[in-house]
Coordinates of C-alpha atoms and ligand atoms in Angstrom, one line a residue:
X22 CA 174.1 147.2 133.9
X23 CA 172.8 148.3 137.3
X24 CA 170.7 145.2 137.8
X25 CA 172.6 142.5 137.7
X26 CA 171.9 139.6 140.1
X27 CA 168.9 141.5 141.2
X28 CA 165.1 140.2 141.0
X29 CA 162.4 142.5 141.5
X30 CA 158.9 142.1 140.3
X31 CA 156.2 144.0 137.9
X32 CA 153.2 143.4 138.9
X33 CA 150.3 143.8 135.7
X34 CA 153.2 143.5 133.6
X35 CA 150.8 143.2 130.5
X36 CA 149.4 146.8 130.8
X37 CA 150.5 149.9 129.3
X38 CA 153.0 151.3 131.7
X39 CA 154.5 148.2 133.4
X40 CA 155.3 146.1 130.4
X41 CA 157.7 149.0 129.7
X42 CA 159.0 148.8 133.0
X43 CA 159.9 145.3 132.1
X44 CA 161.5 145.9 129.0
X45 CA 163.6 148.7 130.5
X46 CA 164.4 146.6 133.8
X47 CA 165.7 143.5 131.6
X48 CA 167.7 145.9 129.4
X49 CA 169.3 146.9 132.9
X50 CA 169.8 143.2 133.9
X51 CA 167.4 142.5 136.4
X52 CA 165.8 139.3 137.0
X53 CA 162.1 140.2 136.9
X54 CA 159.0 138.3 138.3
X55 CA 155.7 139.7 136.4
X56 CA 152.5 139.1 137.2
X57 CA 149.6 138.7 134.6
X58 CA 145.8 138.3 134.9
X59 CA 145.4 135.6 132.5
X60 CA 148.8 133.5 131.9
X61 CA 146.7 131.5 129.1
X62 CA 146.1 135.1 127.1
X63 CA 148.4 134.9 124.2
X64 CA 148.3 138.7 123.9
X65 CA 149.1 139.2 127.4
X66 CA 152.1 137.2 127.3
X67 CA 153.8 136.7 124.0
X68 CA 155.2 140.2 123.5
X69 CA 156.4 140.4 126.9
X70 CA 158.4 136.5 125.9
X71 CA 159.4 138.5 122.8
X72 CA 161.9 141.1 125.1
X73 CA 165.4 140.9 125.0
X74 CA 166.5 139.2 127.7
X75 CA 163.2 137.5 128.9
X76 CA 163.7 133.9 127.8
X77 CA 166.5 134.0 130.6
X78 CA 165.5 136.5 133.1
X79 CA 161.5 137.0 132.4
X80 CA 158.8 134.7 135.0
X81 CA 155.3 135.1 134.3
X82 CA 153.0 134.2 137.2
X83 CA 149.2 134.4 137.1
X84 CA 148.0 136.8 139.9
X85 CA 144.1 138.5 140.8
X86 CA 144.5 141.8 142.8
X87 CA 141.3 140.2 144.3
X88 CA 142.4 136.8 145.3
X89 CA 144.2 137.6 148.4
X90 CA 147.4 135.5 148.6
X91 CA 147.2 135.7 144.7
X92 CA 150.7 137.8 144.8
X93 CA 152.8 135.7 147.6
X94 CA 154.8 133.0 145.0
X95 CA 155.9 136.6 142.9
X96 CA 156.5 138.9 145.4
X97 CA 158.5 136.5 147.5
X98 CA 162.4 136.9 146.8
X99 CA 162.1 140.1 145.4
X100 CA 164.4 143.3 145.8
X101 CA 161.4 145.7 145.0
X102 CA 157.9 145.7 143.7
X103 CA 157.1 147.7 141.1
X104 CA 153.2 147.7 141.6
X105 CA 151.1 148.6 138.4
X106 CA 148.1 146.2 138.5
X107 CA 145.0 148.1 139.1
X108 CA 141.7 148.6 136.7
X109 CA 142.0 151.9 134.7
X110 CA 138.2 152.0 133.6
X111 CA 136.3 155.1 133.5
X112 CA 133.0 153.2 132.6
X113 CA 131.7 150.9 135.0
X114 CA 128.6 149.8 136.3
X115 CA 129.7 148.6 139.7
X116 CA 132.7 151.3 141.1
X117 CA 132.9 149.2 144.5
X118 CA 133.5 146.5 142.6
X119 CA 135.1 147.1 139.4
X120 CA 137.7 149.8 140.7
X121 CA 137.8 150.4 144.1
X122 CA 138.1 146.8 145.9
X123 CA 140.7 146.0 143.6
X124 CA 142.6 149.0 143.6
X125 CA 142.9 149.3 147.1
X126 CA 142.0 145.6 148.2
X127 CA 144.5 144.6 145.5
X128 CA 147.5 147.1 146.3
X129 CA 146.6 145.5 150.1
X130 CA 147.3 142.0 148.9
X131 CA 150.5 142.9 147.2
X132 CA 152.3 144.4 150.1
X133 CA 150.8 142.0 152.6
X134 CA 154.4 139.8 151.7
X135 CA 157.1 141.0 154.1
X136 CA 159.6 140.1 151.7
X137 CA 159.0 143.2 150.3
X138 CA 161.7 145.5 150.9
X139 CA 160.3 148.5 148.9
X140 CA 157.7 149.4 147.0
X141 CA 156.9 151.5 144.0
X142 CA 153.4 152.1 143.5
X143 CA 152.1 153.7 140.2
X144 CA 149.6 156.0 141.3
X145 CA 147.4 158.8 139.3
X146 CA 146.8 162.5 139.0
X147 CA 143.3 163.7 139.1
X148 CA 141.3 163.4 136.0
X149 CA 137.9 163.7 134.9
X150 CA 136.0 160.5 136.4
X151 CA 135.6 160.6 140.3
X152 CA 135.5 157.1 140.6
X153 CA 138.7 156.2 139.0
X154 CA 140.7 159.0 140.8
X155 CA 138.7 158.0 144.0
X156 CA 140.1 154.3 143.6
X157 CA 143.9 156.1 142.7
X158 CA 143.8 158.1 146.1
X159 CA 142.4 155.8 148.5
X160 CA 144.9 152.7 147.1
X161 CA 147.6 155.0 147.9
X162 CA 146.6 156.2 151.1
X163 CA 146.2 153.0 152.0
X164 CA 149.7 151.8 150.6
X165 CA 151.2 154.7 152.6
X166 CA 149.6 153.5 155.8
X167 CA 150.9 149.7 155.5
X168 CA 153.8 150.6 154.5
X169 CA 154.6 152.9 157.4
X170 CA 153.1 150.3 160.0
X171 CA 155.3 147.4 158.0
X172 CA 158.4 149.4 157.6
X173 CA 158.4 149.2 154.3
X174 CA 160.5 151.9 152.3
X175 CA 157.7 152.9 149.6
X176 CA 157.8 155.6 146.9
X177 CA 154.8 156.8 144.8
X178 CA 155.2 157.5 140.6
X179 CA 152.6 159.9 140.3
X180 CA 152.4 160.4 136.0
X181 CA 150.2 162.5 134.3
X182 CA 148.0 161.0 131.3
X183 CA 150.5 158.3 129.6
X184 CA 150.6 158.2 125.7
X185 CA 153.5 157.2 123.8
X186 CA 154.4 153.9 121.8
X187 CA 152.8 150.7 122.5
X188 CA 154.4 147.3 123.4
X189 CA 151.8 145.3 124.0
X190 CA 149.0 144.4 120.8
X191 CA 145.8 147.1 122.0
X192 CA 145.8 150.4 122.5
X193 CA 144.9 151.5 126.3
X194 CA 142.8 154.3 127.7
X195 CA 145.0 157.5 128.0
X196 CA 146.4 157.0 124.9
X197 CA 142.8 157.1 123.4
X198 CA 142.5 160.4 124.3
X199 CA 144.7 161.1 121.1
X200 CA 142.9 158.8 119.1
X201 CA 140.0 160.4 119.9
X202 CA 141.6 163.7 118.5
X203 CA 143.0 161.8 115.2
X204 CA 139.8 159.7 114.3
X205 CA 137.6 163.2 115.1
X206 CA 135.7 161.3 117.7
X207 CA 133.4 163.9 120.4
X208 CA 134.4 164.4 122.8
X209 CA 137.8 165.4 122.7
X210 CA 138.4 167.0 126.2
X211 CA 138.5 170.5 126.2
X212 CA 140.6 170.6 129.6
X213 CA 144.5 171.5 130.0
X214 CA 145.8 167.8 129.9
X215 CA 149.7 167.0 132.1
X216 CA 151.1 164.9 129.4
X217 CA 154.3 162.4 129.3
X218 CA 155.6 159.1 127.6
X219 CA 155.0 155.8 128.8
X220 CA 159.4 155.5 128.6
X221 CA 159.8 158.3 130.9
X222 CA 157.1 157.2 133.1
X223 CA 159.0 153.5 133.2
X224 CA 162.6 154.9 133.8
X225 CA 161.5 157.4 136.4
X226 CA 160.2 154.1 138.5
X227 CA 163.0 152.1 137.8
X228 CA 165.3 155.4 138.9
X229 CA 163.5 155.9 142.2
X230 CA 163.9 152.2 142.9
X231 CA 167.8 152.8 142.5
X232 CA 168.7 156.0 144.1
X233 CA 169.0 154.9 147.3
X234 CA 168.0 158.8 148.6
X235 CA 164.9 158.9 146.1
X236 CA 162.1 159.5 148.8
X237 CA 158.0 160.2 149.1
X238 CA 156.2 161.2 146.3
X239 CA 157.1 162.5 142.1
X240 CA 154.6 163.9 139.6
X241 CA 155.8 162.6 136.4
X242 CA 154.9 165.0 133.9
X243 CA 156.7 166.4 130.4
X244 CA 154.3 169.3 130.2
X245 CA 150.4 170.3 130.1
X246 CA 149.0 171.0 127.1
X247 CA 145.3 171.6 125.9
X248 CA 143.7 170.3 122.4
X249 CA 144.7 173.7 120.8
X250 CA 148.3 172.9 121.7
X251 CA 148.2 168.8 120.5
X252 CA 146.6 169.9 117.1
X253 CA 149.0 172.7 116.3
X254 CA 152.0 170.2 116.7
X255 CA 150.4 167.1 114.4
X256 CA 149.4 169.5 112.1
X257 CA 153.2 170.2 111.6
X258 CA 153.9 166.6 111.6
X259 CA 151.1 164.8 109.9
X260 CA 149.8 167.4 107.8
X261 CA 147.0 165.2 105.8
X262 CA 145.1 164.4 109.2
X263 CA 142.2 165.9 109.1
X264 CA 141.7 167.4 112.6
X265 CA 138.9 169.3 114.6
X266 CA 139.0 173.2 114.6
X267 CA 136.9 173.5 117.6
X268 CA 136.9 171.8 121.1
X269 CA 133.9 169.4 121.7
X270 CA 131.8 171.6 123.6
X271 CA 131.4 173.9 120.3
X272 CA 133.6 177.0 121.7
X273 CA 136.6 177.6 120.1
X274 CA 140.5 176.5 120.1
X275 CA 141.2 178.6 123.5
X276 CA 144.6 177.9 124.7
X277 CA 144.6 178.1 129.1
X278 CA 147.6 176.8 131.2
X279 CA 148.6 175.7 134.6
X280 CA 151.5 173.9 135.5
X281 CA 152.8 171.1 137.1
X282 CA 156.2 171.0 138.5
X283 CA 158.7 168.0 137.4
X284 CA 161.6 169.4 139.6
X285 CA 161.6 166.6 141.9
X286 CA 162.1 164.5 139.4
X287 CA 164.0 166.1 137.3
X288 CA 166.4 165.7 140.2
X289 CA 167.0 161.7 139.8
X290 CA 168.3 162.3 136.5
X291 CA 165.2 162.6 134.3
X292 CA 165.2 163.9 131.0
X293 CA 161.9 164.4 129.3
X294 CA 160.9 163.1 126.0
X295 CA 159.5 166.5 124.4
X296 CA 155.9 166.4 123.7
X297 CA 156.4 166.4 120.2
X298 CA 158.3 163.0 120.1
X299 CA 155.8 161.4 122.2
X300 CA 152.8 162.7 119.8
X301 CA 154.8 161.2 117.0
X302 CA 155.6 157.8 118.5
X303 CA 152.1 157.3 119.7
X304 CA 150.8 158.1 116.0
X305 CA 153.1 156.1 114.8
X306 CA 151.9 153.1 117.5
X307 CA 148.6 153.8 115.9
X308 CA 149.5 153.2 112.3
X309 CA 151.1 150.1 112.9
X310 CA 148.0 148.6 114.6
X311 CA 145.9 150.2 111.7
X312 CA 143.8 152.3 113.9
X313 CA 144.4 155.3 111.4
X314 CA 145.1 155.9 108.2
X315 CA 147.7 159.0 106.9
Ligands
NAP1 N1 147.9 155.5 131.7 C1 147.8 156.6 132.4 O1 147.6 157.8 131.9 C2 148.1 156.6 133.9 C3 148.3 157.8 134.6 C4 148.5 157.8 135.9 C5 148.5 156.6 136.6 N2 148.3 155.4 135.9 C6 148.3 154.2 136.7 O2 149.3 153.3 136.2 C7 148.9 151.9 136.4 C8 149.0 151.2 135.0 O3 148.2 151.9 134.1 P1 148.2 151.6 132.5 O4 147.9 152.8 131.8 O5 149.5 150.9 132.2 O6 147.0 150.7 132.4 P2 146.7 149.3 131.7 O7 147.4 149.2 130.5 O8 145.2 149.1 131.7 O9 147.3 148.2 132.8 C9 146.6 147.9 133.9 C10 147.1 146.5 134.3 O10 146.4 146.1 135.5 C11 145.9 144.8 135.4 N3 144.7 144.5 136.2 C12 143.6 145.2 136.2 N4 142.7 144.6 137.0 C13 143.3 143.5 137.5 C14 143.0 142.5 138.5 N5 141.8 142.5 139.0 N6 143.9 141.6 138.8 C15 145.1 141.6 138.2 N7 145.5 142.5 137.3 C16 144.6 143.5 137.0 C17 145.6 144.7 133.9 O11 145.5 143.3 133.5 P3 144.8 142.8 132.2 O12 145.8 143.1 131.1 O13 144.5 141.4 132.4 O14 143.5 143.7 132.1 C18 146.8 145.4 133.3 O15 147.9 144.6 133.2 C19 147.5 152.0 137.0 O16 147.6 151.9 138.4 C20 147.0 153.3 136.6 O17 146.0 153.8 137.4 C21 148.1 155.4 134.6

């Protein structure tokens, strides 16, 4: 176990993305400091106390990306800062408020501690709502900047839309999007989506963190693939779904393409977890928390 003796910290350990981080960083042996929004949530904290490992090397901390200071007690001491908090909301009635201040405010107030030797920050791809991808690039620009003035040795996980199995109790957003698909909710996007799991997304982090020549900025993404693609492939596996035969818009089942390179990460050591095992997990995910029936 490469972590051993280290500590290193998760901040919004309770979402999607970082409480996988956590579970793959305790399997490793690290020490990890977490932070949570609301340390009296019972569903924001109890599956995390479930992990292997946690009852010796898990510590929950209560911490508000807009409370500056909020972060100091678990960043201090830490290795690296694996920084995850940040409101992934497409509806809101106030962007300043709801997304942007604490996406960028907030990633601010988590690097503020020089104690922090390095610093991964979980940042996005462009997707459909401005606002949201407007609070993703300006909370990394701003990240880049401090860190370069602070000397601190950064590195940006850039994933695509995240769906896979869940640890914590709710679904989240991106994974929705398949709901969305399975339940035959409109609108199911019609665009060319860059998927990958949640696992590969948490590894890849934990990776970078460890290769001491992992630099800069990765895309994290499996492969893209439109609705056409996604229903031909649960067809196969869950053949009683009843899915749509036409994208939400009304035109048909058109399949169109771009790419988006993995090499970079590819060369840490990644190995993707195909599409098809990810559609299955997540479906499976699903069942268990009874959000569809097959
Ligand atoms: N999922 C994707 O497809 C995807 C793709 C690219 C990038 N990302 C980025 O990856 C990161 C994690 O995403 P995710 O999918 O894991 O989302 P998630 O499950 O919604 O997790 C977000 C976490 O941020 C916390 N948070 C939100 N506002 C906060 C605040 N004001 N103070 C403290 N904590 C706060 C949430 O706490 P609560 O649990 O208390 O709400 C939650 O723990 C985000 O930065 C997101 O933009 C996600």
């Amino acid at each position: 176990m490469s972590g051993e003796g280290k500590v290193v910290c998760v901040t919004g350990a309770s979402g999607y993305i970082a409480s996988w981080l956590v579970k793959l960083l305790l399997e490793r042996g690290y020490t990890v400091k977490a932070s949570i929004r609301d340390l009296n949530d019972p569903r924001k904290t109890e599956f995390l106390e479930a992990l292997d490992g946690a009852k010796e090397r898990l510590h929950l901390f209560q911490a508000n990306l807009l409370e500056e200071g909020s972060f100091d007690a678990v960043v201090d001491g830490c290795e690296g800062v694996f920084h995850a908090a940040s409101p992934v909301q497409l509806s809101v009635s106030n962007p300043q408020a709801q997304l942007l201040d604490p996406a960028v405010k907030g990633t601010l107030n988590v690097l503020q501690n020089q104690n922090a030797n390095s610093v991964q920050q979980i940042d996005s791809r462009p997707k459909e709502c401005l606002r949201y991808q407007l609070s993703k690039i300006l909370a990394e620009n701003a990240a880049w900047d401090f860190s370069k003035d602070h000397g601190i040795d950064m590195i940006a996980i850039n994933p695509g839309m995240v769906f896979g199995p869940f640890l914590q109790p709710s679904a989240t957003l991106s994974a929705e999007v398949i709901l969305s698909l399975v339940n035959g909710i409109d609108p199911f996007p019609t665009m060319v989506i860059p998927w990958v799991d949640v696992r590969d997304v948490a590894y890849s982090h934990i990776v970078a963190f460890e290769i001491a020549s992992a630099s800069g900025r990765y895309c994290v993404v499996e492969r893209t693939a439109g609705c056409c693609e996604l229903i031909k492939i649960l067809t196969e596996l869950f053949p009683n779904l009843q899915l749509p035969d036409k994208c939400s818009n009304g035109s048909p089942l058109i399949q169109l393409k771009y790419d988006v390179s993995n090499e970079k990460v590819k060369g840490l050591g990644i190995e993707f977890m195909p599409l098809e095992v990810s559609l299955k997990d997540t479906i499976e995910s699903f069942k268990e928390m009874k959000l569809v029936s097959l």
